[in-house]
Coordinates of C-alpha atoms and ligand atoms in Angstrom, one line a residue:
M134 CA 109.0 -219.1 -123.6
N135 CA 106.4 -220.2 -126.2
R136 CA 102.8 -221.0 -125.5
A137 CA 102.1 -224.6 -126.3
Q138 CA 99.0 -225.9 -128.7
S139 CA 96.0 -227.3 -127.0
Q140 CA 96.3 -230.6 -125.7
I141 CA 95.8 -233.2 -122.9
L142 CA 98.5 -234.7 -120.8
I143 CA 97.6 -238.1 -119.6
I144 CA 99.6 -239.1 -116.4
F145 CA 100.1 -243.0 -115.9
G146 CA 100.9 -243.3 -112.2
A147 CA 98.7 -240.3 -111.0
S148 CA 98.2 -241.5 -107.5
G149 CA 101.9 -241.8 -107.0
D150 CA 104.8 -239.9 -105.4
L151 CA 106.1 -238.1 -108.4
T152 CA 102.9 -236.8 -109.5
K153 CA 102.2 -235.2 -106.0
R154 CA 105.8 -234.0 -105.6
K155 CA 106.9 -232.9 -109.1
L156 CA 104.4 -233.0 -111.7
L157 CA 101.1 -231.2 -110.5
P158 CA 103.7 -228.6 -108.9
A159 CA 105.4 -228.0 -111.9
L160 CA 102.2 -227.7 -114.0
F161 CA 100.4 -225.4 -111.5
E162 CA 103.7 -223.1 -111.7
L163 CA 103.3 -223.0 -115.6
Y164 CA 99.6 -222.3 -115.1
K165 CA 100.4 -219.4 -113.0
E166 CA 102.8 -218.2 -115.4
K167 CA 100.5 -218.4 -118.4
L168 CA 102.7 -221.1 -120.0
L169 CA 99.9 -223.7 -120.3
P170 CA 97.9 -223.7 -123.5
D171 CA 94.5 -221.9 -123.2
K172 CA 92.9 -225.2 -123.7
F173 CA 94.5 -228.0 -121.7
A174 CA 93.5 -231.0 -119.3
V175 CA 95.5 -233.2 -117.2
L176 CA 93.9 -236.7 -117.1
G177 CA 95.3 -238.6 -114.0
A178 CA 95.2 -242.4 -114.7
S179 CA 96.4 -245.2 -112.2
R180 CA 94.6 -248.2 -110.5
S181 CA 93.3 -246.3 -107.5
D182 CA 89.2 -245.7 -107.7
L183 CA 89.1 -242.1 -107.7
S184 CA 86.6 -239.6 -109.2
D185 CA 87.6 -236.3 -110.7
D186 CA 86.8 -234.6 -107.6
D187 CA 88.9 -236.9 -105.5
F188 CA 91.8 -236.3 -107.6
R189 CA 91.1 -232.6 -107.4
N190 CA 90.9 -232.7 -103.8
R191 CA 94.0 -234.5 -103.5
A192 CA 95.9 -232.0 -105.2
D193 CA 95.0 -229.5 -102.3
E194 CA 97.2 -231.5 -100.0
F195 CA 100.2 -230.5 -101.9
L196 CA 99.8 -227.6 -103.8
P197 CA 100.2 -224.3 -102.3
E198 CA 97.3 -222.1 -101.5
H199 CA 96.9 -219.7 -104.2
A200 CA 94.2 -217.3 -105.6
L201 CA 94.4 -219.5 -109.0
L202 CA 94.5 -222.9 -107.4
S203 CA 90.7 -223.6 -107.6
E204 CA 90.9 -222.3 -111.4
F205 CA 93.9 -224.6 -112.2
K206 CA 92.1 -227.5 -110.4
K207 CA 89.3 -227.4 -112.9
N208 CA 91.8 -228.6 -115.5
L209 CA 92.3 -231.9 -113.6
F210 CA 90.4 -235.1 -114.4
Y211 CA 90.8 -238.7 -113.6
Q212 CA 90.5 -242.2 -115.1
Q213 CA 90.9 -245.5 -113.3
V214 CA 93.2 -247.6 -115.5
N215 CA 94.6 -251.0 -114.7
T216 CA 97.6 -250.3 -116.7
D217 CA 98.5 -254.1 -117.1
N218 CA 95.0 -254.6 -118.6
A219 CA 94.7 -254.2 -122.4
E220 CA 90.8 -253.7 -122.1
D221 CA 91.0 -250.6 -119.8
F222 CA 92.4 -248.6 -122.8
V223 CA 89.1 -248.7 -124.6
P224 CA 87.5 -246.8 -122.0
L225 CA 90.6 -244.4 -121.6
K226 CA 90.3 -243.4 -125.4
K227 CA 86.6 -243.2 -125.0
R228 CA 87.2 -240.7 -122.1
L229 CA 89.9 -238.7 -124.0
N230 CA 87.5 -238.3 -126.9
E231 CA 85.0 -237.1 -124.6
L232 CA 87.4 -234.5 -122.9
S233 CA 88.6 -233.2 -126.2
T234 CA 85.0 -232.8 -127.3
S235 CA 83.6 -231.3 -124.4
L236 CA 86.6 -229.0 -123.7
Q237 CA 87.3 -228.2 -127.4
I238 CA 90.8 -229.5 -127.0
K239 CA 92.6 -230.8 -130.2
K240 CA 93.4 -234.6 -129.8
N241 CA 97.2 -233.6 -129.0
Y242 CA 98.1 -236.1 -126.3
I243 CA 101.1 -236.6 -124.2
F244 CA 101.2 -239.8 -122.3
Y245 CA 103.7 -239.6 -119.2
L246 CA 104.7 -243.0 -117.9
S247 CA 105.2 -242.4 -114.1
T248 CA 104.5 -245.9 -113.1
P249 CA 106.8 -248.8 -112.2
P250 CA 109.3 -249.6 -114.9
S251 CA 107.7 -252.9 -115.6
L252 CA 105.0 -251.1 -117.4
Y253 CA 107.2 -249.1 -119.5
S254 CA 106.8 -251.2 -122.7
L255 CA 103.1 -252.4 -121.9
I256 CA 101.5 -249.1 -122.0
P257 CA 102.9 -247.8 -125.2
R258 CA 101.7 -251.3 -126.7
F259 CA 98.3 -251.0 -125.5
L260 CA 98.0 -247.1 -126.5
N261 CA 99.5 -248.2 -130.0
E262 CA 96.9 -251.1 -130.2
N263 CA 94.2 -248.4 -129.5
G264 CA 95.3 -245.9 -132.0
L265 CA 96.7 -243.6 -129.5
S266 CA 100.2 -243.4 -130.8
E267 CA 99.4 -242.3 -134.4
S268 CA 100.9 -238.8 -134.8
H269 CA 99.4 -237.7 -138.1
K270 CA 96.5 -234.9 -137.6
Y271 CA 97.6 -234.3 -134.1
F272 CA 100.8 -235.1 -132.1
R273 CA 101.3 -238.0 -129.7
R274 CA 104.3 -238.0 -127.4
L275 CA 105.4 -240.1 -124.9
I276 CA 107.4 -239.4 -121.7
V277 CA 109.2 -242.0 -120.2
E278 CA 110.5 -241.6 -116.5
K279 CA 113.8 -242.8 -115.3
P280 CA 115.2 -245.6 -114.8
F281 CA 115.6 -246.3 -118.6
G282 CA 116.8 -249.8 -118.1
T283 CA 118.7 -251.4 -115.4
S284 CA 121.6 -252.7 -117.5
L285 CA 122.8 -252.1 -121.0
E286 CA 120.5 -255.1 -122.2
T287 CA 117.3 -253.9 -120.6
A288 CA 117.8 -250.5 -122.0
R289 CA 118.4 -251.9 -125.7
N290 CA 115.5 -253.8 -125.2
L291 CA 113.3 -251.1 -123.9
N292 CA 114.3 -248.9 -127.0
V293 CA 113.5 -251.8 -129.3
E294 CA 109.9 -252.1 -127.7
L295 CA 109.1 -248.5 -127.5
L296 CA 110.2 -247.9 -131.2
H297 CA 107.7 -250.7 -132.2
Y298 CA 104.7 -248.3 -130.9
F299 CA 106.3 -244.9 -131.1
S300 CA 108.9 -243.2 -133.3
E301 CA 112.2 -241.9 -131.7
E302 CA 110.5 -238.2 -132.3
Q303 CA 107.6 -238.9 -130.4
I304 CA 109.7 -240.4 -127.3
Y305 CA 110.8 -238.1 -124.7
R306 CA 113.3 -239.7 -122.1
I307 CA 113.5 -237.7 -119.0
D308 CA 116.5 -236.9 -117.0
H309 CA 115.5 -234.1 -114.6
Y310 CA 119.0 -233.0 -114.6
L311 CA 118.9 -231.6 -117.9
G312 CA 116.0 -229.5 -116.8
K313 CA 118.1 -227.8 -114.1
E314 CA 118.7 -224.0 -115.3
T315 CA 122.4 -224.3 -114.4
V316 CA 123.0 -227.3 -116.6
Q317 CA 121.5 -225.5 -119.6
N318 CA 123.5 -222.4 -118.5
M319 CA 126.8 -224.5 -119.4
L320 CA 125.9 -224.2 -123.1
V321 CA 125.7 -220.2 -122.4
T322 CA 128.6 -220.0 -120.3
R323 CA 130.8 -221.8 -122.7
F324 CA 129.5 -220.6 -126.0
A325 CA 128.2 -217.2 -125.5
N326 CA 131.4 -216.0 -124.0
G327 CA 134.7 -215.2 -125.7
I328 CA 136.8 -215.9 -122.7
F329 CA 136.1 -219.6 -121.6
E330 CA 135.9 -221.5 -124.8
P331 CA 139.4 -220.7 -125.9
L332 CA 140.6 -222.3 -122.6
W333 CA 138.1 -225.2 -122.6
N334 CA 140.6 -227.9 -123.6
R335 CA 143.5 -230.2 -122.8
R336 CA 146.0 -227.4 -123.1
Y337 CA 144.8 -225.4 -120.1
I338 CA 142.5 -227.6 -118.3
E339 CA 144.3 -230.0 -115.8
R340 CA 141.1 -232.1 -114.6
V341 CA 137.2 -231.7 -114.6
E342 CA 135.4 -232.9 -111.3
I343 CA 131.8 -233.4 -111.2
T344 CA 130.3 -233.9 -107.7
S345 CA 126.6 -234.5 -106.8
A346 CA 126.5 -234.8 -102.7
E347 CA 123.3 -235.4 -101.0
N348 CA 123.2 -235.2 -97.3
L349 CA 119.9 -237.3 -97.1
G350 CA 120.0 -241.2 -97.1
V351 CA 117.7 -243.4 -98.9
E352 CA 114.7 -241.8 -97.3
G353 CA 112.4 -244.8 -97.4
R354 CA 113.2 -245.8 -100.9
G355 CA 115.5 -248.7 -99.6
G356 CA 113.7 -251.3 -101.5
Y357 CA 114.3 -249.6 -104.8
Y358 CA 117.7 -248.3 -103.8
D359 CA 119.1 -251.7 -102.9
H360 CA 118.6 -253.0 -106.3
T361 CA 119.9 -249.8 -107.9
G362 CA 123.1 -248.3 -106.3
A363 CA 124.6 -245.0 -107.1
L364 CA 125.9 -246.0 -110.2
R365 CA 122.8 -246.6 -111.9
D366 CA 121.0 -244.1 -109.9
M367 CA 123.0 -241.1 -110.6
I368 CA 126.1 -241.8 -112.7
Q369 CA 124.5 -243.6 -115.6
N370 CA 122.0 -240.9 -116.4
H371 CA 122.4 -237.6 -114.7
L372 CA 126.0 -237.2 -114.2
L373 CA 126.8 -238.5 -117.6
Q374 CA 124.5 -236.3 -119.2
V375 CA 126.1 -233.4 -117.3
T376 CA 129.5 -234.7 -118.6
G377 CA 128.1 -234.4 -122.3
F378 CA 127.4 -230.8 -121.7
V379 CA 130.7 -229.9 -120.2
A380 CA 132.7 -231.7 -122.9
M381 CA 130.8 -231.4 -126.1
E382 CA 131.9 -229.4 -129.0
P383 CA 129.8 -226.5 -130.1
P384 CA 126.7 -227.5 -131.6
V385 CA 125.7 -225.9 -135.1
V386 CA 122.8 -224.6 -134.0
I387 CA 120.5 -224.6 -130.7
E388 CA 118.2 -227.5 -131.8
A389 CA 117.5 -230.7 -130.3
D390 CA 119.4 -233.0 -132.5
A391 CA 122.3 -230.8 -133.3
I392 CA 122.8 -230.6 -129.7
R393 CA 122.2 -234.5 -129.0
N394 CA 124.5 -235.3 -131.7
E395 CA 127.3 -233.6 -129.8
I396 CA 126.4 -235.3 -126.5
L397 CA 126.4 -238.5 -128.3
K398 CA 129.7 -237.9 -129.8
V399 CA 131.2 -237.5 -126.3
F400 CA 129.8 -240.6 -125.1
Q401 CA 131.4 -242.3 -128.1
S402 CA 134.6 -241.1 -127.1
L403 CA 134.5 -242.2 -123.3
R404 CA 137.5 -244.6 -122.9
P405 CA 136.0 -247.9 -121.8
I406 CA 136.9 -248.9 -118.3
R407 CA 137.5 -252.6 -118.7
E408 CA 136.5 -255.0 -115.9
N409 CA 140.1 -255.4 -114.8
E410 CA 140.6 -251.8 -114.6
V411 CA 137.5 -251.0 -112.3
F412 CA 139.7 -251.5 -109.3
L413 CA 141.8 -248.8 -110.2
H414 CA 139.4 -246.2 -111.6
V415 CA 136.3 -246.7 -109.4
I416 CA 135.8 -246.5 -105.9
R417 CA 132.5 -247.5 -104.1
G418 CA 131.3 -247.0 -100.6
Q419 CA 128.5 -247.4 -98.2
Y420 CA 127.5 -245.3 -95.5
T421 CA 127.9 -246.6 -92.0
T422 CA 126.3 -245.6 -88.7
S423 CA 127.7 -242.5 -87.0
K424 CA 127.0 -239.8 -84.7
I425 CA 125.9 -236.4 -86.2
N426 CA 125.3 -233.5 -83.7
G427 CA 125.1 -236.0 -80.7
Q428 CA 122.4 -238.0 -82.6
T429 CA 123.0 -241.7 -83.8
V430 CA 122.4 -241.9 -87.6
P431 CA 121.6 -245.4 -88.8
G432 CA 123.9 -247.0 -91.5
Y433 CA 122.8 -248.1 -94.8
R434 CA 122.3 -251.6 -93.9
E435 CA 119.9 -250.5 -91.1
E436 CA 117.5 -248.6 -93.4
K437 CA 114.1 -250.1 -94.2
G438 CA 113.9 -252.3 -97.2
V439 CA 117.9 -252.7 -97.3
D440 CA 119.4 -256.3 -97.1
Y441 CA 121.4 -256.5 -93.7
L442 CA 124.4 -257.7 -95.8
S443 CA 123.8 -255.4 -98.6
R444 CA 126.8 -254.5 -100.8
T445 CA 124.9 -251.8 -102.8
E446 CA 127.1 -248.7 -103.1
T447 CA 125.7 -245.3 -101.8
F448 CA 128.7 -243.5 -102.8
V449 CA 131.0 -244.0 -106.1
A450 CA 133.7 -241.9 -107.5
L451 CA 135.3 -242.6 -110.8
K452 CA 137.9 -241.4 -113.0
F453 CA 137.6 -241.6 -116.9
F454 CA 139.0 -240.0 -120.1
I455 CA 137.4 -238.7 -123.2
D456 CA 139.5 -239.8 -126.0
N457 CA 139.1 -236.9 -128.6
W458 CA 141.1 -234.0 -129.9
R459 CA 140.0 -231.5 -127.2
W460 CA 140.0 -233.7 -124.1
A461 CA 143.1 -236.1 -124.8
G462 CA 144.6 -236.8 -121.3
V463 CA 142.5 -234.9 -119.3
P464 CA 141.0 -236.9 -116.4
F465 CA 137.3 -236.3 -115.7
L466 CA 136.4 -237.1 -112.1
V467 CA 132.8 -237.9 -111.1
R468 CA 131.4 -238.5 -107.7
T469 CA 128.2 -238.9 -106.0
G470 CA 126.8 -240.1 -102.7
K471 CA 124.3 -240.2 -100.0
K472 CA 124.6 -239.0 -96.3
L473 CA 127.5 -236.6 -97.2
P474 CA 128.0 -233.7 -95.3
T475 CA 125.9 -231.5 -97.3
R476 CA 123.8 -231.3 -100.5
V477 CA 125.7 -229.7 -103.4
T478 CA 126.0 -230.5 -107.2
E479 CA 129.0 -228.8 -108.7
I480 CA 131.3 -229.0 -111.7
V481 CA 135.0 -227.7 -111.0
I482 CA 137.3 -227.0 -113.8
T483 CA 140.8 -226.9 -112.6
F484 CA 143.1 -225.1 -114.9
K485 CA 146.8 -225.8 -115.3
K486 CA 149.2 -223.9 -113.2
V487 CA 151.2 -221.1 -114.7
P488 CA 154.6 -222.4 -116.5
H489 CA 156.9 -220.4 -114.6
H490 CA 156.5 -219.6 -110.6
L491 CA 157.6 -216.0 -110.6
F492 CA 156.3 -215.4 -107.2
G493 CA 158.1 -218.5 -105.6
T494 CA 156.2 -221.7 -104.9
S495 CA 154.9 -221.0 -101.7
G496 CA 151.6 -219.3 -100.8
E497 CA 148.4 -220.1 -102.4
Q498 CA 149.1 -219.3 -106.0
G499 CA 147.8 -222.8 -107.0
H500 CA 145.4 -223.7 -109.6
N501 CA 142.7 -221.5 -110.9
Q502 CA 139.4 -223.1 -110.7
L503 CA 136.0 -222.4 -112.3
I504 CA 133.1 -223.8 -110.1
I505 CA 129.8 -224.0 -111.8
R506 CA 127.4 -224.7 -109.0
I507 CA 124.3 -226.4 -110.3
Q508 CA 122.5 -226.7 -106.8
P509 CA 121.6 -225.0 -104.5
D510 CA 122.5 -221.5 -104.7
E511 CA 123.0 -221.7 -108.4
G512 CA 126.0 -219.6 -109.7
I513 CA 129.6 -219.5 -111.0
L514 CA 132.5 -219.0 -108.8
L515 CA 136.0 -218.3 -110.3
K516 CA 139.0 -218.9 -108.0
F517 CA 142.3 -216.9 -108.7
G518 CA 145.2 -215.4 -107.3
M519 CA 145.7 -211.8 -106.1
K520 CA 148.7 -210.0 -104.4
T521 CA 148.1 -209.9 -100.7
P522 CA 148.5 -206.3 -99.7
G523 CA 151.7 -205.4 -98.1
A524 CA 155.4 -206.0 -98.5
G525 CA 156.9 -208.4 -101.3
F526 CA 154.7 -210.7 -103.7
K527 CA 152.8 -212.9 -101.4
V528 CA 149.8 -214.5 -103.4
Q529 CA 146.5 -215.4 -102.2
S530 CA 143.5 -217.0 -103.6
V531 CA 140.4 -214.9 -103.9
N532 CA 137.0 -215.6 -105.3
M533 CA 134.7 -213.9 -107.9
D534 CA 131.2 -215.3 -107.1
F535 CA 128.2 -214.8 -109.0
H536 CA 124.9 -216.0 -107.5
Y537 CA 121.5 -216.5 -109.9
S538 CA 119.7 -215.2 -106.9
D539 CA 121.3 -211.8 -107.8
L540 CA 119.6 -211.7 -111.1
A541 CA 116.3 -209.6 -111.2
A542 CA 113.3 -211.0 -109.9
D543 CA 113.5 -214.0 -112.2
K544 CA 113.0 -217.3 -110.2
V545 CA 114.9 -220.3 -111.3
P546 CA 112.3 -222.8 -112.7
A547 CA 112.1 -226.0 -111.4
A548 CA 113.6 -228.8 -113.8
Y549 CA 110.0 -230.5 -114.2
E550 CA 108.6 -227.1 -115.2
R551 CA 111.1 -226.6 -117.9
L552 CA 111.0 -230.3 -119.0
L553 CA 107.1 -230.4 -119.2
H554 CA 106.8 -227.2 -121.2
D555 CA 109.5 -228.3 -123.6
C556 CA 107.7 -231.5 -124.4
M557 CA 104.3 -229.6 -124.6
T558 CA 106.2 -227.3 -127.5
G559 CA 107.7 -230.4 -129.0
D560 CA 111.5 -229.5 -128.0
A561 CA 113.5 -232.5 -127.2
T562 CA 116.5 -230.9 -126.8
L563 CA 116.8 -231.5 -123.0
Y564 CA 115.6 -235.0 -123.3
A565 CA 118.0 -238.1 -123.5
R566 CA 118.1 -239.5 -127.1
G567 CA 117.9 -243.4 -127.3
D568 CA 121.3 -244.0 -128.8
A569 CA 122.9 -241.8 -126.1
V570 CA 121.2 -243.8 -123.2
E571 CA 122.5 -246.8 -124.7
K572 CA 126.0 -245.6 -125.1
A573 CA 126.1 -244.3 -121.4
W574 CA 124.8 -247.9 -120.3
E575 CA 127.7 -249.4 -122.6
F576 CA 130.2 -247.2 -120.6
V577 CA 128.8 -248.2 -117.1
Q578 CA 128.2 -251.9 -117.8
P579 CA 131.7 -253.2 -117.3
I580 CA 131.9 -251.5 -113.7
I581 CA 128.5 -253.4 -112.8
N582 CA 130.0 -256.7 -114.2
A583 CA 133.1 -256.3 -112.4
W584 CA 131.3 -255.7 -109.0
Q585 CA 129.1 -258.5 -109.5
S586 CA 131.8 -260.9 -110.6
N587 CA 134.4 -260.0 -108.3
P588 CA 133.7 -259.8 -104.6
D589 CA 137.4 -258.8 -104.0
I590 CA 136.7 -255.2 -105.3
P591 CA 136.3 -253.5 -102.0
I592 CA 133.2 -251.5 -101.1
Y593 CA 134.2 -249.1 -98.3
G594 CA 132.4 -247.9 -95.3
Y595 CA 132.2 -244.2 -94.6
P596 CA 130.4 -242.9 -91.6
A597 CA 127.4 -241.0 -92.4
G598 CA 127.9 -237.3 -92.7
T599 CA 131.7 -237.4 -94.1
W600 CA 132.6 -237.2 -97.7
G601 CA 132.9 -240.6 -98.6
P602 CA 135.8 -243.1 -98.5
E603 CA 139.3 -241.8 -98.3
E604 CA 140.3 -243.9 -100.8
A605 CA 138.4 -241.7 -103.5
E606 CA 141.4 -239.4 -103.1
R607 CA 143.8 -241.9 -104.9
L608 CA 142.0 -241.3 -108.1
I609 CA 143.5 -237.6 -108.3
I610 CA 147.1 -237.8 -108.8
N611 CA 148.0 -234.0 -108.6
G612 CA 145.8 -232.5 -106.0
N613 CA 142.4 -233.3 -104.1
W614 CA 138.7 -233.4 -104.7
R615 CA 137.2 -230.2 -103.8
Y616 CA 135.4 -230.5 -100.5
P617 CA 133.2 -227.3 -100.7
C618 CA 132.0 -227.5 -97.3
K619 CA 134.3 -229.1 -94.7
N620 CA 131.8 -228.8 -91.6
L621 CA 129.0 -230.6 -91.2
T622 CA 125.7 -229.0 -92.1
N623 CA 122.6 -230.8 -91.7
D624 CA 120.5 -228.3 -93.1
G625 CA 121.4 -228.9 -96.8
L626 CA 122.8 -225.5 -96.9
Y627 CA 125.7 -224.8 -99.4
C628 CA 128.7 -223.4 -97.7
E629 CA 131.8 -222.0 -99.3
L630 CA 135.0 -222.0 -97.2
Ligands
BG6_123 C1 117.1 -239.2 -108.8 C2 117.7 -240.2 -107.9 O1 117.1 -239.5 -109.9 O2 117.7 -237.9 -108.4 C3 117.4 -239.8 -106.3 O3 116.9 -241.4 -107.9 C4 118.4 -238.6 -106.0 O4 118.2 -240.9 -105.4 C5 117.7 -237.6 -106.9 O5 118.2 -238.4 -104.8 C6 118.7 -236.3 -106.9 O6 118.2 -235.2 -107.5 P1 118.4 -233.7 -107.1 O7 117.5 -232.8 -108.2 O8 117.8 -233.7 -105.8 O9 119.8 -233.6 -107.2

């Protein structure tokens, strides 16, 4: 990876959870790997009244002990900013000038919006009014955290607002799924190997499944989640972006716009699910109380911050089609849920069966499946038929299994490491472009509308710790969803049965 130019990263929402759990740990990793610029500073900004030292001391609470930690912390600074107050941006600018002079850092700035979304257009406005968005001599970039809008309309409005103050090239919309190594590896698997791409189309593929299962529940985020639900939280952004990588045509070059153009084309080809078809193509569910390993697990409606009559979905499964030459007629099945038996995100490519059954139809000679495990235990698994040793020709399904962990000593970098570093070097390939985000919203909006306007569309209860409502099975005509782990694992470990 390249080393970035000298710059200052300004984190709005610096006393929040994301800064603690993801941003500072990712920056520290980059520092340890010498991927941060020689001259670099982080300026934390939020309402809390903290000094530079307070901010550095807080970092001790969540960064691992390491010989380089105290050296790294010298790059951390803090400025109190009431982000909804225009006047606070004057001292912020002054502080940035001072830091760049005293530390001899160029006035290249990345502004990271890790605040409540209600501030996503206000902060860019105040930055712009103070001349902080002008990108002539120096670069000025803006990272926008999720959620990018809560509906098609709000996402469109947000794009319009942001583009008043920053250009599209300056805006980096984060989708941390694109920072995951195995999502990027999808491009390599498909386009660096001669064996997969010729099969990667409607002629050989029967269906594509994308599953993102979590064994955790809403974990104290009930207030946010109850207004969001699984469709907005996971499908509109993360899983549609993953679909883009699975389904796109080969880009002309590996460059931001070449790749993002291809993703947009996939979204433009999504066959709309009309409001009156939602009943048929989308199954939603909500976890209910259950007993796991003898312990009572509360249902979603008993979670803190959740309405006791809530109809927010914690599970969603949907079937859709991509109406283009490559994918005509191939169902894409996408599902996600909280409080499922395990944590796993995987893409399952099910190939068509052989045209003639030479060895009879009994036994396991079913479909070949290519399973791309995004997390945990990143890797690729190919399932295919082999002869069972002994008399006759009995076929059994066997696995060819590659684990990323088998690769040298290279660790798989966390998504935020990759994404932060990319933004620092000006590479927007793994960030969502405005037009694609809007297209993704266009696709999910009729589903939201149908749920809102038609209370007869059921929301199925499923006991916490199970694979979601059984009704999801009816989305697949010829087969079943893959259940990678049939037994309950509460440790979040992946198990291949
Ligand atoms: C976030 C969602 O964007 O992604 C969470 O808001 C979800 O609800 C999380 O748990 C899943 O991310 P990961 O990387 O753990 O799969």
